[in-house]
mmCIF file of N, CA and C in Angstrom:
data_model
loop_
_atom_site.group_PDB
_atom_site.id
_atom_site.type_symbol
_atom_site.label_atom_id
_atom_site.label_comp_id
_atom_site.label_asym_id
_atom_site.label_seq_id
_atom_site.Cartn_x
_atom_site.Cartn_y
_atom_site.Cartn_z
ATOM 1 N N MET A 1 110.062 114.198 252.589
ATOM 2 C CA MET A 1 110.836 114.865 251.581
ATOM 3 C C MET A 1 112.321 114.611 251.786
ATOM 4 N N ARG A 2 112.739 114.509 253.035
ATOM 5 C CA ARG A 2 114.131 114.256 253.342
ATOM 6 C C ARG A 2 114.601 112.971 252.685
ATOM 7 N N PHE A 3 113.735 111.942 252.698
ATOM 8 C CA PHE A 3 114.095 110.656 252.118
ATOM 9 C C PHE A 3 114.279 110.783 250.608
ATOM 10 N N THR A 4 113.345 111.485 249.934
ATOM 11 C CA THR A 4 113.435 111.641 248.489
ATOM 12 C C THR A 4 114.750 112.304 248.110
ATOM 13 N N ARG A 5 115.118 113.351 248.839
ATOM 14 C CA ARG A 5 116.380 114.029 248.542
ATOM 15 C C ARG A 5 117.550 113.092 248.740
ATOM 16 N N SER A 6 117.522 112.293 249.825
ATOM 17 C CA SER A 6 118.652 111.411 250.085
ATOM 18 C C SER A 6 118.736 110.310 249.037
ATOM 19 N N ILE A 7 117.603 109.807 248.579
ATOM 20 C CA ILE A 7 117.618 108.774 247.545
ATOM 21 C C ILE A 7 118.133 109.353 246.240
ATOM 22 N N LEU A 8 117.620 110.544 245.879
ATOM 23 C CA LEU A 8 118.071 111.145 244.633
ATOM 24 C C LEU A 8 119.549 111.511 244.703
ATOM 25 N N SER A 9 120.003 111.994 245.870
ATOM 26 C CA SER A 9 121.419 112.283 246.041
ATOM 27 C C SER A 9 122.226 111.004 245.959
ATOM 28 N N GLY A 10 121.720 109.962 246.601
ATOM 29 C CA GLY A 10 122.395 108.665 246.560
ATOM 30 C C GLY A 10 122.448 108.124 245.146
ATOM 31 N N ALA A 11 121.376 108.314 244.392
ATOM 32 C CA ALA A 11 121.351 107.839 243.010
ATOM 33 C C ALA A 11 122.376 108.595 242.173
ATOM 34 N N ALA A 12 122.521 109.902 242.423
ATOM 35 C CA ALA A 12 123.502 110.684 241.682
ATOM 36 C C ALA A 12 124.918 110.227 242.003
ATOM 37 N N VAL A 13 125.203 110.006 243.284
ATOM 38 C CA VAL A 13 126.523 109.515 243.685
ATOM 39 C C VAL A 13 126.759 108.135 243.095
ATOM 40 N N ALA A 14 125.736 107.295 243.161
ATOM 41 C CA ALA A 14 125.862 105.943 242.615
ATOM 42 C C ALA A 14 126.126 105.991 241.121
ATOM 43 N N ALA A 15 125.458 106.903 240.426
ATOM 44 C CA ALA A 15 125.673 107.015 238.987
ATOM 45 C C ALA A 15 127.111 107.400 238.683
ATOM 46 N N LEU A 16 127.684 108.294 239.489
ATOM 47 C CA LEU A 16 129.080 108.666 239.305
ATOM 48 C C LEU A 16 129.994 107.496 239.602
ATOM 49 N N MET A 17 129.647 106.727 240.635
ATOM 50 C CA MET A 17 130.467 105.594 241.031
ATOM 51 C C MET A 17 130.387 104.459 240.015
ATOM 52 N N VAL A 18 129.230 104.288 239.382
ATOM 53 C CA VAL A 18 129.076 103.199 238.418
ATOM 54 C C VAL A 18 130.096 103.337 237.309
ATOM 55 N N GLY A 19 130.325 104.551 236.865
ATOM 56 C CA GLY A 19 131.305 104.768 235.811
ATOM 57 C C GLY A 19 132.684 104.293 236.209
ATOM 58 N N SER A 20 133.050 104.436 237.475
ATOM 59 C CA SER A 20 134.380 104.049 237.913
ATOM 60 C C SER A 20 134.456 102.614 238.392
ATOM 61 N N THR A 21 133.294 101.977 238.641
ATOM 62 C CA THR A 21 133.335 100.613 239.160
ATOM 63 C C THR A 21 132.658 99.603 238.244
ATOM 64 N N ALA A 22 132.220 100.048 237.069
ATOM 65 C CA ALA A 22 131.496 99.135 236.189
ATOM 66 C C ALA A 22 132.333 97.918 235.831
ATOM 67 N N ALA A 23 133.621 98.085 235.710
ATOM 68 C CA ALA A 23 134.469 96.952 235.359
ATOM 69 C C ALA A 23 134.508 95.929 236.487
ATOM 70 N N LEU A 24 134.252 96.372 237.726
ATOM 71 C CA LEU A 24 134.289 95.470 238.863
ATOM 72 C C LEU A 24 132.962 94.784 239.110
ATOM 73 N N ALA A 25 131.864 95.336 238.591
ATOM 74 C CA ALA A 25 130.539 94.776 238.861
ATOM 75 C C ALA A 25 130.312 93.549 237.997
ATOM 76 N N ALA A 26 129.970 92.452 238.639
ATOM 77 C CA ALA A 26 129.673 91.230 237.904
ATOM 78 C C ALA A 26 128.205 91.243 237.508
ATOM 79 N N PRO A 27 127.922 91.135 236.205
ATOM 80 C CA PRO A 27 126.524 91.148 235.800
ATOM 81 C C PRO A 27 125.782 89.932 236.345
ATOM 82 N N ALA A 28 124.574 90.161 236.801
ATOM 83 C CA ALA A 28 123.746 89.049 237.244
ATOM 84 C C ALA A 28 123.308 88.289 236.003
ATOM 85 N N SER A 29 123.273 86.989 236.088
ATOM 86 C CA SER A 29 122.774 86.228 234.956
ATOM 87 C C SER A 29 121.663 85.322 235.443
ATOM 88 N N ALA A 30 120.621 85.232 234.655
ATOM 89 C CA ALA A 30 119.492 84.407 235.031
ATOM 90 C C ALA A 30 118.723 84.031 233.783
ATOM 91 N N ALA A 31 118.003 82.953 233.882
ATOM 92 C CA ALA A 31 117.143 82.544 232.785
ATOM 93 C C ALA A 31 116.026 83.558 232.628
ATOM 94 N N PRO A 32 115.442 83.664 231.435
ATOM 95 C CA PRO A 32 114.359 84.631 231.225
ATOM 96 C C PRO A 32 113.178 84.437 232.177
ATOM 97 N N ASN A 33 113.041 83.278 232.785
ATOM 98 C CA ASN A 33 111.924 83.044 233.704
ATOM 99 C C ASN A 33 112.296 83.330 235.160
ATOM 100 N N THR A 34 113.196 84.281 235.388
ATOM 101 C CA THR A 34 113.581 84.672 236.736
ATOM 102 C C THR A 34 112.368 85.228 237.471
ATOM 103 N N THR A 35 112.200 84.817 238.718
ATOM 104 C CA THR A 35 111.103 85.302 239.553
ATOM 105 C C THR A 35 111.690 85.929 240.813
ATOM 106 N N PRO A 36 110.901 86.754 241.512
ATOM 107 C CA PRO A 36 111.396 87.316 242.769
ATOM 108 C C PRO A 36 111.785 86.228 243.765
ATOM 109 N N GLN A 37 111.053 85.123 243.777
ATOM 110 C CA GLN A 37 111.348 84.040 244.722
ATOM 111 C C GLN A 37 112.661 83.336 244.375
ATOM 112 N N LYS A 38 112.995 83.263 243.106
ATOM 113 C CA LYS A 38 114.281 82.666 242.727
ATOM 114 C C LYS A 38 115.444 83.553 243.154
ATOM 115 N N VAL A 39 115.219 84.861 243.176
ATOM 116 C CA VAL A 39 116.279 85.799 243.544
ATOM 117 C C VAL A 39 116.332 86.007 245.058
ATOM 118 N N CYS A 40 115.190 86.269 245.692
ATOM 119 C CA CYS A 40 115.142 86.564 247.130
ATOM 120 C C CYS A 40 115.169 85.311 247.994
ATOM 121 N N GLY A 41 114.548 84.239 247.523
ATOM 122 C CA GLY A 41 114.432 83.003 248.280
ATOM 123 C C GLY A 41 112.997 82.519 248.253
ATOM 124 N N SER A 42 112.818 81.218 248.337
ATOM 125 C CA SER A 42 111.483 80.630 248.197
ATOM 126 C C SER A 42 110.517 81.033 249.308
ATOM 127 N N ALA A 43 111.023 81.441 250.466
ATOM 128 C CA ALA A 43 110.146 81.842 251.579
ATOM 129 C C ALA A 43 109.583 83.254 251.400
ATOM 130 N N TYR A 44 110.084 83.999 250.427
ATOM 131 C CA TYR A 44 109.651 85.383 250.197
ATOM 132 C C TYR A 44 108.467 85.406 249.236
ATOM 133 N N LYS A 45 107.377 85.994 249.694
ATOM 134 C CA LYS A 45 106.159 86.100 248.891
ATOM 135 C C LYS A 45 106.021 87.527 248.375
ATOM 136 N N THR A 46 105.629 87.685 247.119
ATOM 137 C CA THR A 46 105.447 89.011 246.529
ATOM 138 C C THR A 46 104.254 89.699 247.183
ATOM 139 N N VAL A 47 104.492 90.898 247.732
ATOM 140 C CA VAL A 47 103.427 91.669 248.373
ATOM 141 C C VAL A 47 103.108 92.957 247.627
ATOM 142 N N ASN A 48 103.973 93.337 246.675
ATOM 143 C CA ASN A 48 103.751 94.553 245.908
ATOM 144 C C ASN A 48 104.687 94.525 244.711
ATOM 145 N N SER A 49 104.345 95.281 243.689
ATOM 146 C CA SER A 49 105.218 95.394 242.524
ATOM 147 C C SER A 49 104.907 96.687 241.794
ATOM 148 N N ALA A 50 105.848 97.129 240.973
ATOM 149 C CA ALA A 50 105.662 98.346 240.189
ATOM 150 C C ALA A 50 106.380 98.175 238.857
ATOM 151 N N PRO A 51 105.686 98.477 237.759
ATOM 152 C CA PRO A 51 106.344 98.370 236.461
ATOM 153 C C PRO A 51 107.419 99.442 236.291
ATOM 154 N N VAL A 52 108.487 99.075 235.603
ATOM 155 C CA VAL A 52 109.545 100.030 235.252
ATOM 156 C C VAL A 52 109.348 100.316 233.765
ATOM 157 N N GLY A 53 108.366 101.159 233.480
ATOM 158 C CA GLY A 53 107.982 101.396 232.092
ATOM 159 C C GLY A 53 107.639 100.070 231.437
ATOM 160 N N THR A 54 108.204 99.820 230.268
ATOM 161 C CA THR A 54 108.014 98.550 229.570
ATOM 162 C C THR A 54 109.241 97.663 229.696
ATOM 163 N N LEU A 55 110.219 98.093 230.526
ATOM 164 C CA LEU A 55 111.508 97.394 230.603
ATOM 165 C C LEU A 55 111.533 96.250 231.600
ATOM 166 N N GLY A 56 110.651 96.272 232.597
ATOM 167 C CA GLY A 56 110.657 95.233 233.623
ATOM 168 C C GLY A 56 109.792 95.627 234.800
ATOM 169 N N THR A 57 110.072 95.016 235.950
ATOM 170 C CA THR A 57 109.249 95.230 237.145
ATOM 171 C C THR A 57 110.125 95.211 238.387
ATOM 172 N N VAL A 58 109.794 96.079 239.344
ATOM 173 C CA VAL A 58 110.411 96.040 240.670
ATOM 174 C C VAL A 58 109.425 95.317 241.582
ATOM 175 N N TYR A 59 109.919 94.321 242.333
ATOM 176 C CA TYR A 59 109.080 93.528 243.227
ATOM 177 C C TYR A 59 109.483 93.753 244.673
ATOM 178 N N LEU A 60 108.471 93.911 245.541
ATOM 179 C CA LEU A 60 108.657 93.935 246.987
ATOM 180 C C LEU A 60 108.142 92.609 247.509
ATOM 181 N N THR A 61 108.988 91.880 248.221
ATOM 182 C CA THR A 61 108.586 90.590 248.780
ATOM 183 C C THR A 61 108.759 90.626 250.290
ATOM 184 N N TYR A 62 108.119 89.664 250.964
ATOM 185 C CA TYR A 62 108.177 89.611 252.429
ATOM 186 C C TYR A 62 108.276 88.164 252.881
ATOM 187 N N ASN A 63 109.122 87.927 253.883
ATOM 188 C CA ASN A 63 109.278 86.613 254.487
ATOM 189 C C ASN A 63 108.677 86.684 255.889
ATOM 190 N N ALA A 64 107.518 86.072 256.082
ATOM 191 C CA ALA A 64 106.807 86.142 257.364
ATOM 192 C C ALA A 64 107.564 85.437 258.485
ATOM 193 N N SER A 65 108.415 84.479 258.157
ATOM 194 C CA SER A 65 109.108 83.735 259.216
ATOM 195 C C SER A 65 110.240 84.536 259.857
ATOM 196 N N ASN A 66 110.846 85.478 259.120
ATOM 197 C CA ASN A 66 111.939 86.259 259.716
ATOM 198 C C ASN A 66 111.682 87.763 259.706
ATOM 199 N N GLY A 67 110.543 88.213 259.150
ATOM 200 C CA GLY A 67 110.191 89.630 259.154
ATOM 201 C C GLY A 67 110.987 90.477 258.188
ATOM 202 N N GLU A 68 111.638 89.857 257.214
ATOM 203 C CA GLU A 68 112.447 90.612 256.256
ATOM 204 C C GLU A 68 111.692 90.880 254.965
ATOM 205 N N ASN A 69 111.965 92.069 254.418
ATOM 206 C CA ASN A 69 111.512 92.411 253.071
ATOM 207 C C ASN A 69 112.696 92.252 252.134
ATOM 208 N N CYS A 70 112.399 91.977 250.877
ATOM 209 C CA CYS A 70 113.419 91.887 249.837
ATOM 210 C C CYS A 70 112.878 92.607 248.609
ATOM 211 N N VAL A 71 113.743 93.344 247.926
ATOM 212 C CA VAL A 71 113.377 94.017 246.687
ATOM 213 C C VAL A 71 114.320 93.543 245.586
ATOM 214 N N VAL A 72 113.735 93.295 244.423
ATOM 215 C CA VAL A 72 114.501 92.909 243.243
ATOM 216 C C VAL A 72 113.869 93.575 242.026
ATOM 217 N N THR A 73 114.706 94.058 241.106
ATOM 218 C CA THR A 73 114.252 94.620 239.844
ATOM 219 C C THR A 73 114.597 93.608 238.764
ATOM 220 N N ILE A 74 113.596 93.149 238.027
ATOM 221 C CA ILE A 74 113.803 92.111 237.018
ATOM 222 C C ILE A 74 113.444 92.663 235.639
ATOM 223 N N ARG A 75 114.377 92.496 234.707
ATOM 224 C CA ARG A 75 114.150 92.939 233.338
ATOM 225 C C ARG A 75 113.168 92.021 232.615
ATOM 226 N N LYS A 76 112.375 92.612 231.739
ATOM 227 C CA LYS A 76 111.433 91.850 230.929
ATOM 228 C C LYS A 76 112.180 91.021 229.886
ATOM 229 N N ASN A 77 113.220 91.601 229.302
ATOM 230 C CA ASN A 77 114.011 90.934 228.270
ATOM 231 C C ASN A 77 115.489 90.976 228.643
ATOM 232 N N PRO A 78 115.972 89.962 229.354
ATOM 233 C CA PRO A 78 117.400 89.926 229.717
ATOM 234 C C PRO A 78 118.269 89.980 228.464
ATOM 235 N N GLY A 79 119.480 90.452 228.634
ATOM 236 C CA GLY A 79 120.390 90.544 227.485
ATOM 237 C C GLY A 79 121.616 91.321 227.849
ATOM 238 N N THR A 80 122.002 92.223 226.972
ATOM 239 C CA THR A 80 123.172 93.052 227.190
ATOM 240 C C THR A 80 123.055 93.790 228.523
ATOM 241 N N ALA A 81 124.131 93.832 229.263
ATOM 242 C CA ALA A 81 124.125 94.476 230.580
ATOM 243 C C ALA A 81 123.639 95.921 230.473
ATOM 244 N N GLN A 82 122.753 96.300 231.399
ATOM 245 C CA GLN A 82 122.181 97.646 231.479
ATOM 246 C C GLN A 82 122.349 98.182 232.897
ATOM 247 N N ASP A 83 122.344 99.497 233.027
ATOM 248 C CA ASP A 83 122.381 100.142 234.337
ATOM 249 C C ASP A 83 121.053 99.856 235.034
ATOM 250 N N MET A 84 121.118 99.286 236.267
ATOM 251 C CA MET A 84 119.916 98.906 237.008
ATOM 252 C C MET A 84 120.137 99.105 238.500
ATOM 253 N N SER A 85 119.017 99.140 239.239
ATOM 254 C CA SER A 85 119.112 99.192 240.699
ATOM 255 C C SER A 85 117.870 98.595 241.335
ATOM 256 N N ALA A 86 118.022 98.247 242.607
ATOM 257 C CA ALA A 86 116.926 97.842 243.480
ATOM 258 C C ALA A 86 117.284 98.382 244.857
ATOM 259 N N TRP A 87 116.321 98.978 245.568
ATOM 260 C CA TRP A 87 116.613 99.541 246.890
ATOM 261 C C TRP A 87 115.378 99.448 247.784
ATOM 262 N N ILE A 88 115.649 99.487 249.080
ATOM 263 C CA ILE A 88 114.571 99.493 250.074
ATOM 264 C C ILE A 88 115.030 100.284 251.299
ATOM 265 N N TYR A 89 114.087 100.996 251.909
ATOM 266 C CA TYR A 89 114.371 101.867 253.047
ATOM 267 C C TYR A 89 113.225 101.759 254.049
ATOM 268 N N VAL A 90 113.558 101.653 255.328
ATOM 269 C CA VAL A 90 112.556 101.642 256.406
ATOM 270 C C VAL A 90 112.700 102.967 257.153
ATOM 271 N N PRO A 91 111.785 103.932 256.930
ATOM 272 C CA PRO A 91 111.907 105.242 257.569
ATOM 273 C C PRO A 91 111.992 105.186 259.094
ATOM 274 N N ASP A 92 111.222 104.304 259.735
ATOM 275 C CA ASP A 92 111.222 104.231 261.200
ATOM 276 C C ASP A 92 112.582 103.860 261.781
ATOM 277 N N THR A 93 113.318 102.999 261.098
ATOM 278 C CA THR A 93 114.601 102.524 261.613
ATOM 279 C C THR A 93 115.802 103.088 260.843
ATOM 280 N N GLU A 94 115.513 103.765 259.736
ATOM 281 C CA GLU A 94 116.530 104.307 258.827
ATOM 282 C C GLU A 94 117.437 103.218 258.242
ATOM 283 N N GLU A 95 116.942 101.982 258.217
ATOM 284 C CA GLU A 95 117.696 100.899 257.591
ATOM 285 C C GLU A 95 117.505 100.994 256.074
ATOM 286 N N PHE A 96 118.611 100.921 255.334
ATOM 287 C CA PHE A 96 118.593 101.091 253.882
ATOM 288 C C PHE A 96 119.535 100.077 253.254
ATOM 289 N N HIS A 97 119.117 99.531 252.138
ATOM 290 C CA HIS A 97 120.001 98.640 251.393
ATOM 291 C C HIS A 97 119.714 98.806 249.906
ATOM 292 N N GLU A 98 120.762 98.755 249.093
ATOM 293 C CA GLU A 98 120.574 98.883 247.654
ATOM 294 C C GLU A 98 121.571 98.023 246.898
ATOM 295 N N ASP A 99 121.225 97.725 245.663
ATOM 296 C CA ASP A 99 122.111 97.074 244.718
ATOM 297 C C ASP A 99 122.023 97.900 243.444
ATOM 298 N N ASN A 100 123.143 98.471 243.047
ATOM 299 C CA ASN A 100 123.177 99.391 241.920
ATOM 300 C C ASN A 100 124.365 99.026 241.058
ATOM 301 N N GLY A 101 124.136 98.791 239.769
ATOM 302 C CA GLY A 101 125.242 98.443 238.888
ATOM 303 C C GLY A 101 124.766 98.144 237.482
ATOM 304 N N THR A 102 125.566 97.367 236.780
ATOM 305 C CA THR A 102 125.267 96.981 235.410
ATOM 306 C C THR A 102 124.975 95.482 235.404
ATOM 307 N N PHE A 103 123.756 95.117 235.002
ATOM 308 C CA PHE A 103 123.306 93.733 235.105
ATOM 309 C C PHE A 103 122.608 93.280 233.822
ATOM 310 N N THR A 104 122.633 91.977 233.577
ATOM 311 C CA THR A 104 121.994 91.422 232.386
ATOM 312 C C THR A 104 120.540 91.040 232.609
ATOM 313 N N SER A 105 120.156 90.684 233.839
ATOM 314 C CA SER A 105 118.802 90.189 234.101
ATOM 315 C C SER A 105 118.085 90.874 235.256
ATOM 316 N N TYR A 106 118.793 91.077 236.373
ATOM 317 C CA TYR A 106 118.130 91.645 237.540
ATOM 318 C C TYR A 106 119.122 92.362 238.445
ATOM 319 N N ALA A 107 118.579 93.296 239.246
ATOM 320 C CA ALA A 107 119.334 93.972 240.304
ATOM 321 C C ALA A 107 118.731 93.521 241.624
ATOM 322 N N GLY A 108 119.555 93.304 242.605
ATOM 323 C CA GLY A 108 119.102 92.804 243.891
ATOM 324 C C GLY A 108 119.680 91.420 244.076
ATOM 325 N N PRO A 109 119.309 90.796 245.129
ATOM 326 C CA PRO A 109 118.299 91.159 246.118
ATOM 327 C C PRO A 109 118.819 92.160 247.154
ATOM 328 N N THR A 110 117.916 92.970 247.668
ATOM 329 C CA THR A 110 118.216 93.888 248.757
ATOM 330 C C THR A 110 117.279 93.555 249.911
ATOM 331 N N TYR A 111 117.838 93.397 251.105
ATOM 332 C CA TYR A 111 117.055 92.948 252.264
ATOM 333 C C TYR A 111 117.100 93.968 253.400
ATOM 334 N N VAL A 112 115.965 94.150 254.088
ATOM 335 C CA VAL A 112 115.890 94.902 255.350
ATOM 336 C C VAL A 112 114.846 94.233 256.238
ATOM 337 N N THR A 113 114.967 94.454 257.535
ATOM 338 C CA THR A 113 113.943 93.985 258.465
ATOM 339 C C THR A 113 112.813 95.002 258.438
ATOM 340 N N GLY A 114 111.608 94.554 258.095
ATOM 341 C CA GLY A 114 110.512 95.495 257.925
ATOM 342 C C GLY A 114 109.244 95.159 258.684
ATOM 343 N N LYS A 115 109.269 94.137 259.506
ATOM 344 C CA LYS A 115 108.043 93.725 260.203
ATOM 345 C C LYS A 115 107.476 94.867 261.036
ATOM 346 N N GLY A 116 106.208 95.197 260.795
ATOM 347 C CA GLY A 116 105.530 96.236 261.558
ATOM 348 C C GLY A 116 105.871 97.655 261.131
ATOM 349 N N HIS A 117 106.566 97.806 260.005
ATOM 350 C CA HIS A 117 106.978 99.135 259.537
ATOM 351 C C HIS A 117 106.537 99.366 258.096
ATOM 352 N N CYS A 118 106.282 100.627 257.778
ATOM 353 C CA CYS A 118 106.088 101.015 256.384
ATOM 354 C C CYS A 118 107.455 100.944 255.706
ATOM 355 N N VAL A 119 107.449 100.723 254.401
ATOM 356 C CA VAL A 119 108.714 100.689 253.668
ATOM 357 C C VAL A 119 108.625 101.556 252.421
ATOM 358 N N ASP A 120 109.764 102.100 252.035
ATOM 359 C CA ASP A 120 109.925 102.817 250.773
ATOM 360 C C ASP A 120 110.836 101.941 249.931
ATOM 361 N N TRP A 121 110.570 101.826 248.647
ATOM 362 C CA TRP A 121 111.348 100.925 247.809
ATOM 363 C C TRP A 121 111.258 101.345 246.347
ATOM 364 N N GLY A 122 112.137 100.787 245.556
ATOM 365 C CA GLY A 122 112.101 101.105 244.134
ATOM 366 C C GLY A 122 113.304 100.556 243.415
ATOM 367 N N GLY A 123 113.484 101.054 242.206
ATOM 368 C CA GLY A 123 114.600 100.629 241.382
ATOM 369 C C GLY A 123 114.546 101.310 240.032
ATOM 370 N N HIS A 124 115.496 100.939 239.188
ATOM 371 C CA HIS A 124 115.489 101.496 237.836
ATOM 372 C C HIS A 124 116.110 100.521 236.851
ATOM 373 N N ILE A 125 115.770 100.727 235.595
ATOM 374 C CA ILE A 125 116.382 100.033 234.468
ATOM 375 C C ILE A 125 116.660 101.106 233.423
ATOM 376 N N LYS A 126 117.913 101.174 232.980
ATOM 377 C CA LYS A 126 118.348 102.210 232.038
ATOM 378 C C LYS A 126 118.000 103.584 232.616
ATOM 379 N N ASN A 127 117.113 104.326 231.958
ATOM 380 C CA ASN A 127 116.790 105.680 232.415
ATOM 381 C C ASN A 127 115.389 105.807 232.997
ATOM 382 N N VAL A 128 114.746 104.679 233.325
ATOM 383 C CA VAL A 128 113.398 104.706 233.902
ATOM 384 C C VAL A 128 113.483 104.320 235.374
ATOM 385 N N TYR A 129 113.021 105.220 236.246
ATOM 386 C CA TYR A 129 113.124 105.061 237.693
ATOM 387 C C TYR A 129 111.742 104.939 238.316
ATOM 388 N N VAL A 130 111.624 104.085 239.336
ATOM 389 C CA VAL A 130 110.377 103.914 240.079
ATOM 390 C C VAL A 130 110.683 104.088 241.560
ATOM 391 N N GLN A 131 109.848 104.867 242.259
ATOM 392 C CA GLN A 131 109.987 105.075 243.700
ATOM 393 C C GLN A 131 108.614 104.930 244.331
ATOM 394 N N VAL A 132 108.483 104.022 245.307
ATOM 395 C CA VAL A 132 107.224 103.809 246.022
ATOM 396 C C VAL A 132 107.485 104.139 247.488
ATOM 397 N N THR A 133 106.738 105.095 248.035
ATOM 398 C CA THR A 133 106.932 105.499 249.431
ATOM 399 C C THR A 133 105.662 105.221 250.231
ATOM 400 N N GLY A 134 105.847 104.991 251.526
ATOM 401 C CA GLY A 134 104.719 104.725 252.412
ATOM 402 C C GLY A 134 103.996 103.443 252.042
ATOM 403 N N SER A 135 104.746 102.435 251.652
ATOM 404 C CA SER A 135 104.178 101.198 251.144
ATOM 405 C C SER A 135 103.931 100.177 252.246
ATOM 406 N N ASN A 136 102.877 99.399 252.050
ATOM 407 C CA ASN A 136 102.532 98.294 252.923
ATOM 408 C C ASN A 136 102.345 98.743 254.371
ATOM 409 N N CYS A 137 101.547 99.800 254.518
ATOM 410 C CA CYS A 137 101.268 100.397 255.826
ATOM 411 C C CYS A 137 99.827 100.175 256.237
ATOM 412 N N GLY A 138 99.249 99.076 255.886
ATOM 413 C CA GLY A 138 97.860 98.838 256.242
ATOM 414 C C GLY A 138 96.936 99.713 255.425
ATOM 415 N N SER A 139 96.156 100.557 256.084
ATOM 416 C CA SER A 139 95.153 101.360 255.384
ATOM 417 C C SER A 139 95.711 102.646 254.771
ATOM 418 N N LEU A 140 96.956 102.998 255.070
ATOM 419 C CA LEU A 140 97.534 104.207 254.495
ATOM 420 C C LEU A 140 97.797 104.015 253.006
ATOM 421 N N LYS A 141 97.643 105.071 252.240
ATOM 422 C CA LYS A 141 97.847 104.997 250.794
ATOM 423 C C LYS A 141 99.300 105.293 250.452
ATOM 424 N N GLU A 142 99.894 104.401 249.663
ATOM 425 C CA GLU A 142 101.279 104.595 249.213
ATOM 426 C C GLU A 142 101.329 105.662 248.129
ATOM 427 N N ASN A 143 102.538 106.147 247.863
ATOM 428 C CA ASN A 143 102.771 107.122 246.807
ATOM 429 C C ASN A 143 103.737 106.513 245.795
ATOM 430 N N ARG A 144 103.364 106.496 244.514
ATOM 431 C CA ARG A 144 104.219 105.939 243.467
ATOM 432 C C ARG A 144 104.641 107.051 242.502
ATOM 433 N N VAL A 145 105.922 107.031 242.141
ATOM 434 C CA VAL A 145 106.449 107.976 241.178
ATOM 435 C C VAL A 145 107.304 107.198 240.192
ATOM 436 N N THR A 146 107.054 107.420 238.902
ATOM 437 C CA THR A 146 107.898 106.865 237.844
ATOM 438 C C THR A 146 108.386 108.042 237.008
ATOM 439 N N PHE A 147 109.684 108.083 236.732
ATOM 440 C CA PHE A 147 110.232 109.167 235.949
ATOM 441 C C PHE A 147 111.405 108.682 235.108
ATOM 442 N N THR A 148 111.728 109.435 234.071
ATOM 443 C CA THR A 148 112.879 109.122 233.238
ATOM 444 C C THR A 148 113.888 110.249 233.356
ATOM 445 N N ARG A 149 115.135 109.876 233.181
ATOM 446 C CA ARG A 149 116.206 110.882 233.202
ATOM 447 C C ARG A 149 116.938 110.832 231.896
#
């Protein structure tokens, strides 16, 4: 529960900051055929994903050679810049990384070292948010939450 509160608090702070830094954020641009591997790197293989309503998908990828996870949120229909995010958190190590701003195609990449650890991850597009906790933990069941604000 502590993590959920910190993410939601972080999202609220980030939302306030976006208003003051939107002019500084460079929108990501990509062809409509953007893939997680094009954003994270060719060595990263998709290990999980979650739809962001009908707006796009958040992808969790993993690079077996360096033990890193990468998360990217990719819009289904790139275009006018929209508020988006991609984030990942490793509860065991408290390592956290996020990309939050106004983008035309995707948010991310966000990287953490996750080998041998469960990860929490997610993102949003416009007002649709996805949060996946306890993910990629072997036989343990993850928890997925999608909500709109």
